[in-house]
CSV table of C-alpha atoms and ligand atoms in Angstrom, one decimal:
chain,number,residue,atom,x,y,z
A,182,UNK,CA,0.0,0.0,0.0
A,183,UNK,CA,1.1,3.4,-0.8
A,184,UNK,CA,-0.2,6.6,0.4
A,185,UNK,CA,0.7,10.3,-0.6
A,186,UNK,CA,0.0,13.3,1.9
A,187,UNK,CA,1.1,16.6,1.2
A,188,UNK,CA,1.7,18.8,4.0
A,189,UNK,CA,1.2,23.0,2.9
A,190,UNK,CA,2.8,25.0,5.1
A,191,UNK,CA,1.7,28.7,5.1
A,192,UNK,CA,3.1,31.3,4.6
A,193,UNK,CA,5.4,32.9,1.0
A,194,UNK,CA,5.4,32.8,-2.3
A,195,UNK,CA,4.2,29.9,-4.2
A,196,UNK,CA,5.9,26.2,-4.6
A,197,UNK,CA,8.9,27.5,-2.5
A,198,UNK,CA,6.2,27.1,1.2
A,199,UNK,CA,4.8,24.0,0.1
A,200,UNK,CA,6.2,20.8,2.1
A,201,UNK,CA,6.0,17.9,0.2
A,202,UNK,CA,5.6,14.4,2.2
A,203,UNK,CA,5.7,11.3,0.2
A,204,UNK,CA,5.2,8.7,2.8
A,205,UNK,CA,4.5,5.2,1.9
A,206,UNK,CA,4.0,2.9,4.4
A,207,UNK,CA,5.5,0.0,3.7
A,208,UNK,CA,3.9,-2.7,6.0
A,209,UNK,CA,0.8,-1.8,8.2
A,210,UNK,CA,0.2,-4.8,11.0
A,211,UNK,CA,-2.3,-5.1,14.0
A,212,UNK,CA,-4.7,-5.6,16.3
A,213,UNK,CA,-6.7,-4.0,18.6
A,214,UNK,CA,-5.2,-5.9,21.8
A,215,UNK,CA,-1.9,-6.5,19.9
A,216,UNK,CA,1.4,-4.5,18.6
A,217,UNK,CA,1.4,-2.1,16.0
A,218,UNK,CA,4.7,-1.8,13.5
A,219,UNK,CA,4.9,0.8,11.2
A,220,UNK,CA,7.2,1.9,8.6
A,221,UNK,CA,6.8,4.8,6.8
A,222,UNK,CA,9.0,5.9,3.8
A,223,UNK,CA,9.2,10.2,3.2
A,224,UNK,CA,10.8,12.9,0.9
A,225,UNK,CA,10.5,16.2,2.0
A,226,UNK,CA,11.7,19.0,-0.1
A,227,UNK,CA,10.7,23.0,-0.8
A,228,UNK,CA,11.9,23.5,-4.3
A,229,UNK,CA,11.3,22.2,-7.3
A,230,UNK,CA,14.9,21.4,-8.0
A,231,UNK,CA,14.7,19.5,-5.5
A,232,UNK,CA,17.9,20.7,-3.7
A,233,UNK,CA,16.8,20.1,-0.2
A,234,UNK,CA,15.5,17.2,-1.1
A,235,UNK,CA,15.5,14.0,1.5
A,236,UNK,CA,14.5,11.0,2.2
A,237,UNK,CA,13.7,9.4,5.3
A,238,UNK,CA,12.9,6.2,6.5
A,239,UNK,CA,11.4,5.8,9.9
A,240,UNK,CA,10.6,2.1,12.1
A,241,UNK,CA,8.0,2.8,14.6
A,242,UNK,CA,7.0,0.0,17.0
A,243,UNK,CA,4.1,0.8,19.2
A,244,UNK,CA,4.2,4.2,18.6
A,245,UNK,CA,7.7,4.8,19.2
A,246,UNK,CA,10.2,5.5,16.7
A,247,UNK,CA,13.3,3.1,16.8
A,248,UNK,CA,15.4,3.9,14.4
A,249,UNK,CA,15.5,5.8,11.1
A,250,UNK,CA,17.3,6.5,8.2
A,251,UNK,CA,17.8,10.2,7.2
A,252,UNK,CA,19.3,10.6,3.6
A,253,UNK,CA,21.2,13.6,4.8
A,254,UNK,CA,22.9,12.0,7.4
A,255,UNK,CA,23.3,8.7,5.4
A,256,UNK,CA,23.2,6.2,7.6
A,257,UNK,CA,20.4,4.8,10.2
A,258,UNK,CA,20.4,6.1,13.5
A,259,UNK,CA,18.8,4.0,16.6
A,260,UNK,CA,16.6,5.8,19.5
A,261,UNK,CA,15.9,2.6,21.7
A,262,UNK,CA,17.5,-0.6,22.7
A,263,UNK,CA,16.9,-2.5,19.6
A,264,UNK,CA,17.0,0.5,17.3
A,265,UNK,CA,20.6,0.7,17.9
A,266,UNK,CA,21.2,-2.3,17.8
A,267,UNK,CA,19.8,-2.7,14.4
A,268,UNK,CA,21.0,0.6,13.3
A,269,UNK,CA,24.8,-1.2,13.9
A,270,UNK,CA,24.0,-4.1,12.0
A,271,UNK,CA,22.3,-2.5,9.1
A,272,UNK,CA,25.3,0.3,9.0
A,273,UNK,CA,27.9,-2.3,9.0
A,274,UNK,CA,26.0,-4.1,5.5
A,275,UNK,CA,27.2,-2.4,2.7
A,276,UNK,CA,24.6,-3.5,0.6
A,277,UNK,CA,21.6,-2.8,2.3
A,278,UNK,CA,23.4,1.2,3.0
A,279,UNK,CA,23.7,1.7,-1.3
A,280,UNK,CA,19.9,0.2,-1.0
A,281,UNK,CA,18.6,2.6,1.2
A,282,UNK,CA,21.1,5.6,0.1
A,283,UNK,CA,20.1,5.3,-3.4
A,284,UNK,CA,16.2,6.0,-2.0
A,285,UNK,CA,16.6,9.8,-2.3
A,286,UNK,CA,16.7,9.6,-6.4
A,287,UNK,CA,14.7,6.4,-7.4
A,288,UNK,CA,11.7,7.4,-5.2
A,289,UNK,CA,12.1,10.8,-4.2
A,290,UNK,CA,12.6,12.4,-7.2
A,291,UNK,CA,11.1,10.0,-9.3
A,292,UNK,CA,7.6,10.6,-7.5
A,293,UNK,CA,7.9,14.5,-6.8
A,294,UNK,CA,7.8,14.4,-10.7
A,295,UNK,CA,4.9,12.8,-10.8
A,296,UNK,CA,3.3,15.0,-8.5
A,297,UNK,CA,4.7,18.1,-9.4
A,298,UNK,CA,2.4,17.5,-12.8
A,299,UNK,CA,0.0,16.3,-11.5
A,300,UNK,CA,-1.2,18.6,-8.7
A,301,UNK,CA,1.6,20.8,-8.1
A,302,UNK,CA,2.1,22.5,-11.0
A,303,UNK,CA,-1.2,23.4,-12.1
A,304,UNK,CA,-3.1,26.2,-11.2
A,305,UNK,CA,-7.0,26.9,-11.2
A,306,UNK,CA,-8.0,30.9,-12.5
A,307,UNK,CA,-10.1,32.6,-9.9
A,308,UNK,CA,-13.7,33.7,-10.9
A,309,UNK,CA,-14.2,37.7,-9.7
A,310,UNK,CA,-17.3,39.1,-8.5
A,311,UNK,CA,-17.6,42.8,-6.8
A,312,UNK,CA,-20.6,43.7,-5.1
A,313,UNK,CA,-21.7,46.9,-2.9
A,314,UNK,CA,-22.2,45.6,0.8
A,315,UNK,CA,-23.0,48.0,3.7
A,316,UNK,CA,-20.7,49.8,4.9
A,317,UNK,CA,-20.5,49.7,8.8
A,318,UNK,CA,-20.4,53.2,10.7
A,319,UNK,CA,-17.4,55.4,10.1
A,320,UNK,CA,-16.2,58.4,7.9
A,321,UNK,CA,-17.3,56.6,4.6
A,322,UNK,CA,-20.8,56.4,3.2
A,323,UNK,CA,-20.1,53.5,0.7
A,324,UNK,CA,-18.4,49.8,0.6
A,325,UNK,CA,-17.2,47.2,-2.4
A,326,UNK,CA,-16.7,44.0,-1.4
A,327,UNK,CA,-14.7,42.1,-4.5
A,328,UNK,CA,-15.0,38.1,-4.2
A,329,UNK,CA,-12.5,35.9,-6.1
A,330,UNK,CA,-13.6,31.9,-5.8
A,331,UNK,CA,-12.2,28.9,-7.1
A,332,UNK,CA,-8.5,29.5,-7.4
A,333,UNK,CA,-5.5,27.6,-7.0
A,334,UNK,CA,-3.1,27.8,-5.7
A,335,UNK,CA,-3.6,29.5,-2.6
A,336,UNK,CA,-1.0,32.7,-3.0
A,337,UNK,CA,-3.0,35.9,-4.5
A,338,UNK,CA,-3.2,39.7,-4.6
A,339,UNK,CA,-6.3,41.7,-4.5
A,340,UNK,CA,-6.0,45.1,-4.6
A,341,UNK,CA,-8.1,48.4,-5.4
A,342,UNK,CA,-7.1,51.2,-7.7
A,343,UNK,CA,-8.9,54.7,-7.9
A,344,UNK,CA,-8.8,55.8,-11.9
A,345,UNK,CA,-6.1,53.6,-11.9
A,346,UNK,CA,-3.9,54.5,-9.2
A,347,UNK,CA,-3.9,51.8,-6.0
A,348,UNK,CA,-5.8,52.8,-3.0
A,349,UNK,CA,-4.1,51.4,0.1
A,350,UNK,CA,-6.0,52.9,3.0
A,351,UNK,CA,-9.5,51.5,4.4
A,352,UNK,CA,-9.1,48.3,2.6
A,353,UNK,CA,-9.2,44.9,4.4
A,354,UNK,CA,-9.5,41.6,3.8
A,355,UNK,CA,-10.3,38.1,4.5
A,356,UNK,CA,-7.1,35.6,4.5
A,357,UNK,CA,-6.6,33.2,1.6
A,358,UNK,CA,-9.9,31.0,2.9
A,359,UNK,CA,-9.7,26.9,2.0
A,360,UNK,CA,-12.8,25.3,0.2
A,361,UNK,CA,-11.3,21.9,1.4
A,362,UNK,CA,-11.5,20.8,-2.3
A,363,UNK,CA,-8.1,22.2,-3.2
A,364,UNK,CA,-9.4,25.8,-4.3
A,365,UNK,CA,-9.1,28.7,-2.3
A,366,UNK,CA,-11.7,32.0,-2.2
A,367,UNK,CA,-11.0,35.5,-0.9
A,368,UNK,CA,-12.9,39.0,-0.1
A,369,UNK,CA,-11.5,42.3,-0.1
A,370,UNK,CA,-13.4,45.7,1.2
A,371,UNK,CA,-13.1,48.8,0.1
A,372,UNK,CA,-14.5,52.1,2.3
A,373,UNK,CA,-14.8,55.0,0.4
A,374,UNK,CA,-17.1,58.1,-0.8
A,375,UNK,CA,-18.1,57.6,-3.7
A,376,UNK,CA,-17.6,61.1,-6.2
A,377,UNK,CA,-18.9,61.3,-9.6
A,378,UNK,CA,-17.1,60.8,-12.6
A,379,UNK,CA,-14.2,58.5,-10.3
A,380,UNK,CA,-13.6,54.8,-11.4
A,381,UNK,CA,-13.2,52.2,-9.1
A,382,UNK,CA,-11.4,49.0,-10.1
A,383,UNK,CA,-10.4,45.6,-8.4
A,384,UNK,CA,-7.5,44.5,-10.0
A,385,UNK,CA,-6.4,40.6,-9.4
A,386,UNK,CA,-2.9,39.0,-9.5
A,387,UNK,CA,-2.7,35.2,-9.7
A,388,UNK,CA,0.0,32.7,-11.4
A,389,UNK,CA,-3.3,31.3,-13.6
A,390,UNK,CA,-3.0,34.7,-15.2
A,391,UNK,CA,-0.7,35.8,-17.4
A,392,UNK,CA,-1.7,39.8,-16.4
A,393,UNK,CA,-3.4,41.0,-13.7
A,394,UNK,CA,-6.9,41.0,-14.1
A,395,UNK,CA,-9.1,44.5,-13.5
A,396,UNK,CA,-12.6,44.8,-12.9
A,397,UNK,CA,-14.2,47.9,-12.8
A,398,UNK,CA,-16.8,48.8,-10.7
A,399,UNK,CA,-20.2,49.5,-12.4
A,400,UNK,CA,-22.3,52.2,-10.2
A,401,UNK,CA,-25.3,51.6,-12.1
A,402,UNK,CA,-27.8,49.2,-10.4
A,403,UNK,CA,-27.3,45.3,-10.5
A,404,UNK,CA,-29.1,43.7,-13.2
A,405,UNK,CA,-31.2,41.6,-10.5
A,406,UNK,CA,-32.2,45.0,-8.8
A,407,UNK,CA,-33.2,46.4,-12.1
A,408,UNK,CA,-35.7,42.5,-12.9
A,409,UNK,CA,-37.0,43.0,-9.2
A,410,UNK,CA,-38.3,46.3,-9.7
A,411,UNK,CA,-39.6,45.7,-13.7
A,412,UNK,CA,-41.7,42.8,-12.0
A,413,UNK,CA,-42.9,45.1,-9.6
A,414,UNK,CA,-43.5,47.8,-12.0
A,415,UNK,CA,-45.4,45.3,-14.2
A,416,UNK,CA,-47.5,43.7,-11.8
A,417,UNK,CA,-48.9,47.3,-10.5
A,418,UNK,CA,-49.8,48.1,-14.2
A,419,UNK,CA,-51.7,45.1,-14.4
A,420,UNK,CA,-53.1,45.5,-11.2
A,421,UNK,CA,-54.3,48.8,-12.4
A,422,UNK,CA,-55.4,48.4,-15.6
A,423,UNK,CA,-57.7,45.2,-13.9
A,424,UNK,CA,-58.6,47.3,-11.3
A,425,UNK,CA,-60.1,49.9,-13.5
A,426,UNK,CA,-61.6,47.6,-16.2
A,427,UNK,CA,-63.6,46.6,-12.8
A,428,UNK,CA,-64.5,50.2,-12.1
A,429,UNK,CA,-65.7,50.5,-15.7
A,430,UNK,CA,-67.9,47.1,-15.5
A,431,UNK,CA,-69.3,48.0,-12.6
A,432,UNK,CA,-70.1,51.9,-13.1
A,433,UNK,CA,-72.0,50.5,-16.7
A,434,UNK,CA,-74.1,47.4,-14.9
A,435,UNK,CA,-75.2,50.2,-12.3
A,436,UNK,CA,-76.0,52.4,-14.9
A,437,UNK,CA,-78.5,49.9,-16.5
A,438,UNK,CA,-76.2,50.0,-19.4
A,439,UNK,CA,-75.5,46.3,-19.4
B,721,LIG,C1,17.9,14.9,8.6
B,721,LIG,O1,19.2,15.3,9.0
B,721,LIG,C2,19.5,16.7,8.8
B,721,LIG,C3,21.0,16.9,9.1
B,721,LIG,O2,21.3,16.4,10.4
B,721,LIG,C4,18.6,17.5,9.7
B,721,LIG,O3,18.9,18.9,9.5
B,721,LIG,C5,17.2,17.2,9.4
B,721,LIG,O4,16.3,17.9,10.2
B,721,LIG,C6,16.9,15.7,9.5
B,721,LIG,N1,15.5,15.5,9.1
B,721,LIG,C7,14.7,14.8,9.8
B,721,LIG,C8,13.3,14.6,9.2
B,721,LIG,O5,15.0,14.3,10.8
């Protein structure tokens, strides 16, 4: 059996943050009211080159680790009683050290290819959205909120520009939130006054573009504000028009007309 768990550690720029585990667990054993033995076979590396690349190899018996192999040392290391001892007997076997040393290339980099196509290197574009939400109580009368959903990976810039030029104060935002599905979405507010003839832009910066992306704000009313109130508008018409073809019937069949 053969698992792959990535680990993404917060923080930077792209690739460089994200922790790559590649454990495979080589023989999985036990019972409820027996012993557990584990071993469990990981590269770890923060660059595509791989230059920090290792490979470790860990023995666990009930939980506790006994010995284990660290590519970077280069040779196994024992923690307990019989982890030494095995450590000694493995170090002293020339042939089982090229085995294990030789780990670092076949599997490590072998399978960080593999994954850095599959998953790693591809990247999801974020959909945009920008809406007017209220703005809470302070020295500005109006707030954008601009949504991006769906992207991946999770690093981003949102930012707001005024006729082009970047407005940096009373903005927030939310952090880089996790969908749990791989993608990623984010909010960014914007307090501000709104004058006339000003254009308000949210401008988005993600490795799944090849530019930024800018999205200017449109003032005018949303098209499902303008569909609420034409359905209002028509429905009191035609409540009117019904309403007076009544008054009409009625004022003839009192007038004996019909
Ligand atoms: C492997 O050994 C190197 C060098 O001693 C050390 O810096 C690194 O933390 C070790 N890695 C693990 C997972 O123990």
């Amino acid at each position: 059996m053969c698992l792959f768990h990535y680990h993404s550690q917060q923080g930077n720029m792209a690739i460089q943050n994200i922790y790559i585990y590649l454990l495979g667990f080589l023989s999985i054993s036990y019972r409820t009211d027996g012993y557990y033995e584990q071993v469990v076979d990981e590269c770890r590396f923060t660059s595509k080159d791989l230059q920090d690349a290792e490979f470790i190899r860990s023995y666990v018996f009930n939980m506790v680790e006994d010995v284990r192999f660290n590519s970077s040392v280069g040779e196994y290391v024992g923690y307990t009683e019989l982890g030494v001892k095995n450590a000694k007997a493995w170090n002293s076997d020339p042939g089982e050290l090229a085995g294990i040393r030789a780990q670092l290339d076949s599997y490590c980099r072998n399978n960080a290819g593999i994954h850095y196509s599959a998953v790693l290197d591809k990247t999801a574009k974020p959909y945009v959205r920008m809406s007017s939400v209220t703005p809470p109580s302070g020295r500005h009368t109006a707030m954008l909120m601009c949504s991006a959903y769906d992207f991946y990976p999770k690093q981003i810039r949102v930012t707001w520009q005024r006729d082009g030029h970047e407005i940096k104060s009373d903005v927030t935002s939310t952090e880089e939130l996790a969908d749990g599905d791989w993608y990623y979405q984010i909010h960014s507010h914007l307090e501000y006054t709104p004058k006339s003839g000003e254009k308000i832009s949210c401008m988005v910066e993600h490795s799944s573009l090849p530019e930024p992306m800018v999205y200017d704000w449109d003032p005018s009313m949303p098209e499902s504000e303008r569909n609420k109130i034409a359905i209002g508008a028509s429905g009191l018409v035609l409540g009117a028009i019904i309403a007076l073809a009544g008054l009409v019937y009625y004022k003839k069949k009192s007038a004996g007309v019909l």
